[in-house]
Tab-separated table of C-alpha atoms in Angstrom:
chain	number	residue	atom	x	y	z
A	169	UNK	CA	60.756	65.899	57.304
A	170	UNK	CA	58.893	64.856	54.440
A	171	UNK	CA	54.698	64.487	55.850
A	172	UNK	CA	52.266	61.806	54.017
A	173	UNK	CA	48.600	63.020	54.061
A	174	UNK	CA	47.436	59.678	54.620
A	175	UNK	CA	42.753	58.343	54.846
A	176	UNK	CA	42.161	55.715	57.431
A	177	UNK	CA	39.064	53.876	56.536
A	178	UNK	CA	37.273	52.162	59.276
A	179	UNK	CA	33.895	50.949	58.745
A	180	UNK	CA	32.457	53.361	56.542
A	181	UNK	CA	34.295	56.563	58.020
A	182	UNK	CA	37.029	58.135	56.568
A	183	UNK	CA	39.541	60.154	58.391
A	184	UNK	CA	42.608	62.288	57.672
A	185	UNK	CA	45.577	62.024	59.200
A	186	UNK	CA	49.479	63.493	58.679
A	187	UNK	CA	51.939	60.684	58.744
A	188	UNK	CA	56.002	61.186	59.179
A	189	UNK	CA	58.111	58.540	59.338
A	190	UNK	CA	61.932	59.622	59.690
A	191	UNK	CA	64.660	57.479	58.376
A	192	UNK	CA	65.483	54.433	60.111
A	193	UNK	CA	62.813	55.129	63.231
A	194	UNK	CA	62.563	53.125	66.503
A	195	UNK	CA	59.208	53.677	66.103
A	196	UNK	CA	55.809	55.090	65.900
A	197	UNK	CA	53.215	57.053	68.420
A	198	UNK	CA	49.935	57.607	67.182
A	199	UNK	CA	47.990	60.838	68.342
A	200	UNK	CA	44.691	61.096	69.672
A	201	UNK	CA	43.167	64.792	69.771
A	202	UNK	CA	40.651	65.658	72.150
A	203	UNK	CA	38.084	68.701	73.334
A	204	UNK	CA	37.286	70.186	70.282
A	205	UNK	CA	40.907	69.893	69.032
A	206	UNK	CA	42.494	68.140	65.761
A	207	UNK	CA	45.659	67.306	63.800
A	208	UNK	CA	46.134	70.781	63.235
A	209	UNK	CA	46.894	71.396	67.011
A	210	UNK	CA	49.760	73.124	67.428
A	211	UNK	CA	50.692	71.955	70.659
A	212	UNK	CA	50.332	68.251	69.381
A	213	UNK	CA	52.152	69.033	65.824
A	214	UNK	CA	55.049	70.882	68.100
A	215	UNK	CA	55.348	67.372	70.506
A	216	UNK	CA	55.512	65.160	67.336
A	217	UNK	CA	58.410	66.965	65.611
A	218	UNK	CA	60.150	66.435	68.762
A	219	UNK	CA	59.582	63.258	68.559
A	220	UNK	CA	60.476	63.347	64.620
A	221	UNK	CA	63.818	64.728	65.495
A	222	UNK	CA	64.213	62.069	68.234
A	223	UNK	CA	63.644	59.029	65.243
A	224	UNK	CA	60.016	58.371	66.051
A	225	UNK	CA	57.550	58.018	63.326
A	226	UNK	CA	54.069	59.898	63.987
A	227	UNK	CA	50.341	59.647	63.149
A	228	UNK	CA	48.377	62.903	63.749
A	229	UNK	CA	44.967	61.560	63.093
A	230	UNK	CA	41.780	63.272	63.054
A	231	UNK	CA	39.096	60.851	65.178
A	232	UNK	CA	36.206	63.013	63.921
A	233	UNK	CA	34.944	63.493	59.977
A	234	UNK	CA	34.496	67.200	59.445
A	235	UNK	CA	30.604	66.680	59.982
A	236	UNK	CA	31.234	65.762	63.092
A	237	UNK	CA	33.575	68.451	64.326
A	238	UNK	CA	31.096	70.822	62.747
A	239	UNK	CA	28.668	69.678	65.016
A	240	UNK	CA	30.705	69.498	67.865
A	241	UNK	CA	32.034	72.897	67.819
A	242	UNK	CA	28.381	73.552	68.482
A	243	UNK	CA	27.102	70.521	70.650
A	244	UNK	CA	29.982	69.086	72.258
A	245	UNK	CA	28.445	66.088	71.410
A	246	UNK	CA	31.475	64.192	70.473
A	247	UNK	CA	34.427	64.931	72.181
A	248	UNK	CA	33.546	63.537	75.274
A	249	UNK	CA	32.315	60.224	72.945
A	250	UNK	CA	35.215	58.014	74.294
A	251	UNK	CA	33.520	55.012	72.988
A	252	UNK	CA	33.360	56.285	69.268
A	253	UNK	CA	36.982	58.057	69.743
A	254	UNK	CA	38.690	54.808	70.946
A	255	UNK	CA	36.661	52.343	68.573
A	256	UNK	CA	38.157	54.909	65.992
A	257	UNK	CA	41.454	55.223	67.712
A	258	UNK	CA	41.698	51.490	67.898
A	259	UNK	CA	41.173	51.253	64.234
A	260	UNK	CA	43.527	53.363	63.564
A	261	UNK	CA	46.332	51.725	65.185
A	262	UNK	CA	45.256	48.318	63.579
A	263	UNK	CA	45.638	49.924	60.323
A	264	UNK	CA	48.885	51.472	61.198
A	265	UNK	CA	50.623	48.136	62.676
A	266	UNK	CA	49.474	46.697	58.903
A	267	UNK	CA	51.527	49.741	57.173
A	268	UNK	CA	54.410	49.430	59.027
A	269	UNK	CA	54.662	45.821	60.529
A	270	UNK	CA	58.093	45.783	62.313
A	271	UNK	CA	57.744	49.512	64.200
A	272	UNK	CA	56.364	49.061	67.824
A	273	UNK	CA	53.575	51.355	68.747
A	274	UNK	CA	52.728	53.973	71.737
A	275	UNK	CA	49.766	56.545	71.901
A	276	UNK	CA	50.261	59.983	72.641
A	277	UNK	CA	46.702	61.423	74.260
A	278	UNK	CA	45.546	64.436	75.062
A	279	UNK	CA	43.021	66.098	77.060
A	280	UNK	CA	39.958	63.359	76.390
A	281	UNK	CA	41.996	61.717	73.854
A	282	UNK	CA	43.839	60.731	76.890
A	283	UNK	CA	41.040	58.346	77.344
A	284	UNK	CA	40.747	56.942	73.927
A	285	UNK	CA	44.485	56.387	73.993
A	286	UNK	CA	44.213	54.161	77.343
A	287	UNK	CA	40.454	52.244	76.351
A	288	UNK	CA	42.867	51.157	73.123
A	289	UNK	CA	46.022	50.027	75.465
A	290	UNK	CA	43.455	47.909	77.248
A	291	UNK	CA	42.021	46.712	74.066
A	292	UNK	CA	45.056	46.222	71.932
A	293	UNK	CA	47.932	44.555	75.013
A	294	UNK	CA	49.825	43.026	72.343
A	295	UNK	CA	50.090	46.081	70.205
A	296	UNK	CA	50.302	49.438	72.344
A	297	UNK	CA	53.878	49.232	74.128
A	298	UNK	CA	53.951	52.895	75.688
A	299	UNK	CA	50.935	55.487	76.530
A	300	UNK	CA	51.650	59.264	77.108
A	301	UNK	CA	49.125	61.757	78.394
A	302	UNK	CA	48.927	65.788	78.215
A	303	UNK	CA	46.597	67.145	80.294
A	304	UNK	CA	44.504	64.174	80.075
A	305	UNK	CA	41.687	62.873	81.721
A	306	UNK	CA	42.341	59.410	81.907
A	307	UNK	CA	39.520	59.135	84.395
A	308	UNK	CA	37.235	59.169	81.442
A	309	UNK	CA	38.919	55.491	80.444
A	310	UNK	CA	36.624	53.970	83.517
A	311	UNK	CA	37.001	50.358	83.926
A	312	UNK	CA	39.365	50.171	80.802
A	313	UNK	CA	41.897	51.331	83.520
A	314	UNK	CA	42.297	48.155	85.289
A	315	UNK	CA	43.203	46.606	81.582
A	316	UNK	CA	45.946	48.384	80.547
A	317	UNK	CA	49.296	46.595	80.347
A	318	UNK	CA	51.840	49.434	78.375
A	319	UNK	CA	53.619	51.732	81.225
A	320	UNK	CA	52.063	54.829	81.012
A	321	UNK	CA	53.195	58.674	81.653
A	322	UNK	CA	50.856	61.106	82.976
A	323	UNK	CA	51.761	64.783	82.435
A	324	UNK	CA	49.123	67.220	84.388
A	325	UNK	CA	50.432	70.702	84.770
A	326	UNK	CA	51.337	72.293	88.361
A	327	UNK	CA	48.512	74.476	88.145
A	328	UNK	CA	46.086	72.265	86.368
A	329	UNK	CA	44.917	71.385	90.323
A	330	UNK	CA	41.302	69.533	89.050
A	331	UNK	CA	42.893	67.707	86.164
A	332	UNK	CA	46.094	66.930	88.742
A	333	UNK	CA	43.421	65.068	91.339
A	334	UNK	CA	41.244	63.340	88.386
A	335	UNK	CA	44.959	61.794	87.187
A	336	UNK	CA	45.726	60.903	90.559
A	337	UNK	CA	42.339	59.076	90.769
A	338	UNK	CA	42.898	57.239	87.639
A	339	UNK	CA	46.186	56.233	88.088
A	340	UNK	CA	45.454	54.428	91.092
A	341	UNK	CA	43.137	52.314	89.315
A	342	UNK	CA	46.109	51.165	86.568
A	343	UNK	CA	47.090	47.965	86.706
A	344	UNK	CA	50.088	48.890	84.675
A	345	UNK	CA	53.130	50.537	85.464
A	346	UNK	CA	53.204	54.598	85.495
A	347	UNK	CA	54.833	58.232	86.296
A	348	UNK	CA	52.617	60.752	87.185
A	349	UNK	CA	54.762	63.925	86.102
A	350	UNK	CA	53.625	67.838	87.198
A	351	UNK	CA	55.034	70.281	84.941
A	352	UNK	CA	55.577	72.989	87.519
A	353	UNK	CA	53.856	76.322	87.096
A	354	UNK	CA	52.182	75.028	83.546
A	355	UNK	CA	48.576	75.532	83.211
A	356	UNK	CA	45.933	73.119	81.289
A	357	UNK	CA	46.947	73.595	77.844
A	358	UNK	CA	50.852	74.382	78.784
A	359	UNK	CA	51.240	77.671	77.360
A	360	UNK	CA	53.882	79.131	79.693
A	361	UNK	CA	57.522	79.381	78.118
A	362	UNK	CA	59.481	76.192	78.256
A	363	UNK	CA	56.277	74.016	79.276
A	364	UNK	CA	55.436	72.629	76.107
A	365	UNK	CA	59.059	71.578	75.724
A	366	UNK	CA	59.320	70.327	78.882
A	367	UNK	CA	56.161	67.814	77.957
A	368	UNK	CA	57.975	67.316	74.529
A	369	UNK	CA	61.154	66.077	75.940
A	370	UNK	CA	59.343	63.987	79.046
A	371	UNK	CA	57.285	62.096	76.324
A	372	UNK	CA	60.274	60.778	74.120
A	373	UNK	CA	62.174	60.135	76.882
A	374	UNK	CA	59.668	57.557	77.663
A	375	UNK	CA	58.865	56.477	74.496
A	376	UNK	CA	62.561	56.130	73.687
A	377	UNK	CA	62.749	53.402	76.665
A	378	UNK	CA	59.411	51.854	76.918
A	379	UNK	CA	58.955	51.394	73.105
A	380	UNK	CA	61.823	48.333	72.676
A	381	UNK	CA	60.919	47.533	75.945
A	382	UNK	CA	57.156	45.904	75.169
């Protein structure tokens, strides 16, 4: 499927994101990388062409300029920013409801993107319709938790037992409807054979029914 490098300005930051859009799509998730990671994640770019080949658009953004993840490969200093990655994130899906007006929108977030993707649900009720989370720590959302309207899916892996507990904390403090799903014998980043898929598949499965849904 044919990919559009595409710039999101917001404010005066640039960033650079991969956009497919696959004929006639039910519509489009927009990504939100966390922990050091980036559009180039494999893990992320393997989820969204599942969700290519299952007619949903997809917007692997970078949240940080390269500066930034410069400096953050060193400091750390930004990936646990969830302000700055959901006032970005946020922007981002504002300018991607303007591209494409008639496609509803879910987030796809991982690890402290997770976060980011939830802060925007709460700030953006009549524009997210569907949140997903790998390995997320939705915890990190705080009070944006009680706020979020979209149905969201929480994927923790089996053997992920701190991240399990911190989703099971956070989800309790949704206001929206949710599925807390443990991948069984998957680690944090779900590198065990069949895992990844297994998160692939779970994610447009929901996106597939909560997307017309909002």
């Amino acid at each position: 499927m044919p990919v559009e490098s595409v710039t999101v300005r917001i404010a005066d930051t640039r960033l650079a994101g991969d956009l497919a859009v696959p004929d006639a799509p039910m519509g489009l998730v927009l990504f939100a990388h966390g922990s050091g990671s980036s559009r180039h994640s494999a893990r992320n770019q393997a989820v969204a062409a599942r969700l290519n080949d299952a007619g949903i658009g997809t917007l692997l953004l970078d949240l940080l300029t390269p500066a930034e993840d410069r400096a953050d490969a060193v400091t750390r200093e930004f990936r646990f920013d969830i302000n700055l990655l959901a006032h970005r994130l946020s922007g981002a899906a504002d300018w991607l409801a303007a591209r494409v007006t008639d496609l509803p929108l879910g987030l796809f977030g991982a690890s402290t993107g997770a976060a980011a993707a939830l802060v925007t649900a709460a700030e953006r009720p009549d524009l997210v319709r569907a949140v997903v989370s790998r390995g997320g720590r939705p915890d990190l959302a705080g009070d944006a938790l009680a706020g979020v309207r979209s149905p969201v899916l929480l994927l923790v892996g089996g053997r992920d037992e701190a991240v399990i507990k911190l989703n099971e904390e956070a989800a309790q403090r949704l206001s929206a409807p949710y599925e807390l799903r443990v991948i069984a014998g998957a680690t944090h980043l779900f590198p065990e054979p069949g895992a990844l898929e297994e998160v692939a598949d779970a994610a447009g499965d929901w996106f597939r029914r909560m997307l017309p849904e909002g």
